[in-house]
């Protein structure tokens, strides 16, 4: 019996970069600047192209999370921060906005123009590494004008697909079936086994599985190595696949928890 494989929650957040004093200019009404936000996206993708990296795709949910935080920075005034008292952390903001990811990063700034904000990010190692991270593939940026300057939040993530529980089971079952094993239609015991870390729920009827594999991950493109080795052994004829809610360690990172029972 194999233990649960822990889901790797990856989080990289750079420090805020203050480019100009927001108190130096007279106050004005908040204004979301779509053109300036898209300019920062274009500049980021140009920098990535110069580094030989693929362009980042716009993600509306990520942009919504960035906008919420930018509004908070504007309302707070003073030194900008990634997390204010009582505010959700980055991964929670993005997850509740509808983004699905297994890695997320953030740059923040206050500055006079979008090009100057981008230039400052590029001259800061941590901010530049976030922007040029080869593992991220989505971007969401929000810029708001206030007090004569621009407040900007840029969120980057590696997006993952969103599947329902049944879709997870069907996908994993298709991978298991490639080994020639018959997939059992009854998923009840596998679903119950998914909810515990070891052992099996009480079996009232039917055979007991001789191998149980549980794991949690965001990537469903392949099976865990331990399971692949068991399937290759040709000792099993049938399998049951069940999914359940991921354990709390995943937080708002997208993850799937699965159990495969081999007979």
Coordinates of C-alpha atoms in Angstrom, one line a residue:
X1 CA 0.0 0.0 0.0
X2 CA 1.5 3.3 -1.0
X3 CA 1.2 6.6 1.0
X4 CA -0.4 9.7 -0.3
X5 CA 1.9 11.6 -2.6
X6 CA 1.8 15.2 -1.4
X7 CA 0.7 17.9 -3.8
X8 CA 3.5 20.5 -4.4
X9 CA 2.0 23.9 -3.6
X10 CA 4.4 26.3 -5.2
X11 CA 4.2 30.0 -4.3
X12 CA 6.6 32.7 -5.3
X13 CA 5.8 36.3 -4.4
X14 CA 8.2 39.2 -5.0
X15 CA 8.4 42.2 -2.7
X16 CA 6.5 45.4 -3.6
X17 CA 8.4 48.0 -5.6
X18 CA 7.7 51.6 -4.8
X19 CA 8.5 53.8 -7.7
X20 CA 7.1 57.1 -6.6
X21 CA 5.5 58.6 -3.5
X22 CA 1.7 58.3 -3.9
X23 CA 1.3 61.1 -1.5
X24 CA 3.2 63.6 -3.6
X25 CA 0.3 64.4 -5.9
X26 CA -3.3 65.6 -5.2
X27 CA -5.9 62.9 -4.9
X28 CA -8.2 62.1 -7.8
X29 CA -10.9 59.6 -8.4
X30 CA -9.9 55.9 -8.9
X31 CA -9.7 55.0 -12.6
X32 CA -9.1 51.5 -13.9
X33 CA -6.8 51.8 -16.8
X34 CA -7.3 49.0 -19.4
X35 CA -4.9 50.5 -21.9
X36 CA -2.1 50.8 -19.3
X37 CA -2.8 47.3 -18.1
X38 CA -2.6 45.8 -21.6
X39 CA 0.6 47.8 -22.2
X40 CA 2.2 46.1 -19.3
X41 CA 1.1 42.7 -20.7
X42 CA 2.7 43.6 -24.1
X43 CA 5.9 44.7 -22.4
X44 CA 6.1 41.5 -20.3
X45 CA 5.6 39.4 -23.4
X46 CA 8.2 41.4 -25.4
X47 CA 10.7 40.8 -22.5
X48 CA 9.8 37.1 -22.6
X49 CA 10.2 36.9 -26.4
X50 CA 13.7 38.6 -26.0
X51 CA 14.6 35.9 -23.5
X52 CA 13.3 33.1 -25.8
X53 CA 10.2 32.4 -23.8
X54 CA 6.6 31.9 -24.9
X55 CA 4.1 34.6 -24.5
X56 CA 1.8 34.7 -21.5
X57 CA -2.0 34.3 -22.2
X58 CA -4.4 36.7 -20.6
X59 CA -6.5 35.2 -17.8
X60 CA -9.7 37.1 -16.8
X61 CA -10.0 35.4 -13.4
X62 CA -6.4 36.3 -12.6
X63 CA -6.9 39.9 -13.7
X64 CA -9.9 40.1 -11.4
X65 CA -7.8 39.0 -8.5
X66 CA -5.2 41.6 -9.5
X67 CA -7.8 44.3 -9.7
X68 CA -9.1 43.5 -6.2
X69 CA -5.6 43.8 -4.7
X70 CA -4.9 47.0 -6.7
X71 CA -8.0 48.6 -5.3
X72 CA -6.9 47.6 -1.8
X73 CA -3.5 49.2 -2.4
X74 CA -5.2 52.4 -3.5
X75 CA -7.5 52.5 -0.5
X76 CA -4.6 51.9 2.0
X77 CA -2.3 54.5 0.7
X78 CA 1.3 54.7 2.0
X79 CA 3.7 51.8 1.4
X80 CA 2.3 49.1 -0.9
X81 CA 2.1 45.4 0.3
X82 CA 1.2 42.0 -1.1
X83 CA -1.0 41.2 1.9
X84 CA -2.9 43.7 4.1
X85 CA -4.4 42.9 7.5
X86 CA -7.7 41.0 6.9
X87 CA -7.0 40.5 3.2
X88 CA -6.8 37.0 1.6
X89 CA -3.4 35.9 0.5
X90 CA -2.6 35.8 -3.3
X91 CA -3.5 32.1 -3.9
X92 CA -6.8 32.6 -2.1
X93 CA -7.6 35.8 -4.0
X94 CA -6.9 34.1 -7.3
X95 CA -8.7 30.8 -6.4
X96 CA -11.8 32.5 -5.3
X97 CA -11.8 34.6 -8.5
X98 CA -12.0 31.4 -10.5
X99 CA -8.4 30.8 -11.5
X100 CA -7.0 27.3 -11.6
X101 CA -3.3 26.9 -11.0
X102 CA -0.5 25.0 -9.3
X103 CA 2.0 27.9 -9.3
X104 CA 1.3 31.6 -8.7
X105 CA 3.4 34.8 -8.4
X106 CA 2.8 38.5 -8.0
X107 CA 4.5 41.8 -8.8
X108 CA 3.2 45.1 -7.4
X109 CA 4.3 48.7 -7.9
X110 CA 3.4 52.4 -7.8
X111 CA 4.9 54.5 -10.6
X112 CA 4.3 57.4 -13.0
X113 CA 3.7 55.3 -16.2
X114 CA 3.4 51.7 -17.3
X115 CA 6.7 51.6 -19.2
X116 CA 8.5 53.0 -16.1
X117 CA 6.9 50.3 -13.9
X118 CA 7.9 47.6 -16.4
X119 CA 11.5 49.0 -16.5
X120 CA 11.7 49.0 -12.7
X121 CA 10.5 45.4 -12.6
X122 CA 13.0 44.4 -15.1
X123 CA 15.8 46.0 -13.1
X124 CA 14.7 44.1 -9.9
X125 CA 16.0 40.5 -9.8
X126 CA 12.9 39.1 -8.0
X127 CA 10.4 40.9 -10.1
X128 CA 12.2 40.0 -13.4
X129 CA 12.4 36.4 -12.3
X130 CA 8.6 36.3 -11.8
X131 CA 8.0 37.9 -15.2
X132 CA 10.5 35.6 -17.0
X133 CA 9.6 32.4 -15.2
X134 CA 9.5 29.7 -17.9
X135 CA 6.9 27.7 -15.8
X136 CA 4.2 30.4 -15.8
X137 CA 1.8 30.6 -18.8
X138 CA -1.0 33.0 -17.8
X139 CA -1.0 36.7 -16.8
X140 CA -3.6 39.1 -15.3
X141 CA -2.8 42.8 -14.7
X142 CA -4.7 45.7 -13.2
X143 CA -3.7 49.3 -13.2
X144 CA -5.5 52.1 -11.3
X145 CA -4.7 55.8 -11.4
X146 CA -4.9 57.6 -8.1
X147 CA -3.1 60.6 -6.5
X148 CA -1.3 61.4 -9.8
X149 CA 0.4 58.0 -10.1
X150 CA -0.4 54.4 -11.2
X151 CA -0.9 51.5 -8.9
X152 CA -0.2 48.2 -10.6
X153 CA -0.6 44.5 -9.7
X154 CA 0.7 41.8 -12.1
X155 CA -0.3 38.2 -11.3
X156 CA 1.4 35.2 -13.1
X157 CA 0.4 31.6 -12.9
X158 CA 0.8 28.1 -14.4
X159 CA -2.7 27.2 -15.3
X160 CA -4.2 23.7 -14.9
X161 CA -7.4 22.2 -16.3
X162 CA -10.5 22.1 -14.1
X163 CA -12.2 18.7 -14.0
X164 CA -15.3 17.5 -12.2
X165 CA -14.9 14.4 -9.9
X166 CA -16.5 12.2 -12.6
X167 CA -14.2 13.6 -15.3
X168 CA -11.2 12.9 -13.1
X169 CA -12.3 9.3 -12.6
X170 CA -13.0 8.7 -16.3
X171 CA -9.6 10.2 -17.3
X172 CA -7.6 8.2 -14.8
X173 CA -9.6 5.1 -15.7
X174 CA -8.6 5.6 -19.3
X175 CA -5.0 5.7 -18.4
X176 CA -5.2 2.6 -16.3
X177 CA -7.2 0.7 -19.0
X178 CA -4.2 1.2 -21.4
X179 CA -2.5 -1.6 -19.5
X180 CA -5.2 -4.1 -20.4
X181 CA -6.9 -4.1 -17.1
X182 CA -10.7 -4.0 -17.0
X183 CA -12.2 -1.0 -15.2
X184 CA -14.9 -1.9 -12.7
X185 CA -18.1 0.1 -13.1
X186 CA -18.8 0.4 -9.4
X187 CA -16.8 3.2 -8.0
X188 CA -18.2 3.3 -4.5
X189 CA -15.4 1.6 -2.6
X190 CA -12.7 3.5 -4.5
X191 CA -14.4 6.8 -3.7
X192 CA -14.6 5.8 0.0
X193 CA -10.9 4.7 0.0
X194 CA -10.0 8.0 -1.5
X195 CA -11.2 9.8 1.6
X196 CA -8.8 8.1 4.0
X197 CA -5.0 8.1 4.1
X198 CA -4.5 4.4 4.8
X199 CA -6.4 1.2 5.0
X200 CA -9.8 0.6 3.5
X201 CA -13.4 1.3 4.6
X202 CA -15.3 -1.8 5.8
X203 CA -16.0 -4.2 2.9
X204 CA -19.4 -5.8 3.3
X205 CA -19.4 -7.7 0.1
X206 CA -17.1 -8.6 -2.8
X207 CA -13.4 -9.1 -3.0
X208 CA -10.8 -7.0 -1.2
X209 CA -8.2 -5.2 -3.5
X210 CA -4.7 -6.5 -3.2
X211 CA -3.1 -3.1 -4.0
X212 CA -4.3 0.5 -3.2
X213 CA -2.8 3.7 -4.6
X214 CA -3.9 7.1 -3.4
X215 CA -2.4 10.4 -4.6
X216 CA -3.1 14.1 -5.0
X217 CA -1.8 16.2 -7.9
X218 CA -2.8 18.9 -10.4
X219 CA -1.4 17.0 -13.3
X220 CA -3.5 14.2 -14.6
X221 CA -1.5 13.5 -17.8
X222 CA 0.2 10.5 -16.3
X223 CA -0.1 8.0 -13.5
X224 CA 2.3 7.8 -10.5
X225 CA 5.4 5.7 -11.1
X226 CA 4.5 3.2 -8.3
X227 CA 1.1 2.6 -9.9
X228 CA 2.7 2.2 -13.4
X229 CA 5.0 -0.4 -12.0
X230 CA 2.2 -2.4 -10.5
X231 CA 0.2 -2.3 -13.7
X232 CA 3.2 -3.5 -15.7
X233 CA 3.6 -6.5 -13.4
X234 CA 0.5 -8.1 -15.0
X235 CA -0.6 -9.4 -11.6
X236 CA -4.0 -7.7 -11.7
X237 CA -7.1 -8.1 -13.9
X238 CA -9.4 -5.4 -12.6
X239 CA -9.3 -1.9 -11.2
X240 CA -11.7 0.6 -9.6
X241 CA -11.1 4.3 -9.7
X242 CA -12.5 6.9 -7.4
X243 CA -12.0 10.6 -6.7
X244 CA -12.8 12.8 -3.7
X245 CA -12.2 16.3 -2.5
X246 CA -8.5 17.2 -2.2
X247 CA -7.0 17.4 1.3
X248 CA -6.5 20.7 3.0
X249 CA -2.8 21.0 2.1
X250 CA -3.8 22.0 -1.4
X251 CA -5.6 25.2 -0.2
X252 CA -6.8 27.1 -3.2
X253 CA -4.3 25.6 -5.6
X254 CA -6.1 23.3 -8.0
X255 CA -5.5 19.6 -7.1
X256 CA -7.2 16.3 -7.6
X257 CA -7.2 13.4 -5.1
X258 CA -7.6 9.9 -6.6
X259 CA -7.7 6.3 -5.4
X260 CA -7.0 3.3 -7.6
X261 CA -7.8 -0.2 -6.3
X262 CA -6.3 -3.2 -8.1
X263 CA -7.7 -6.7 -8.0

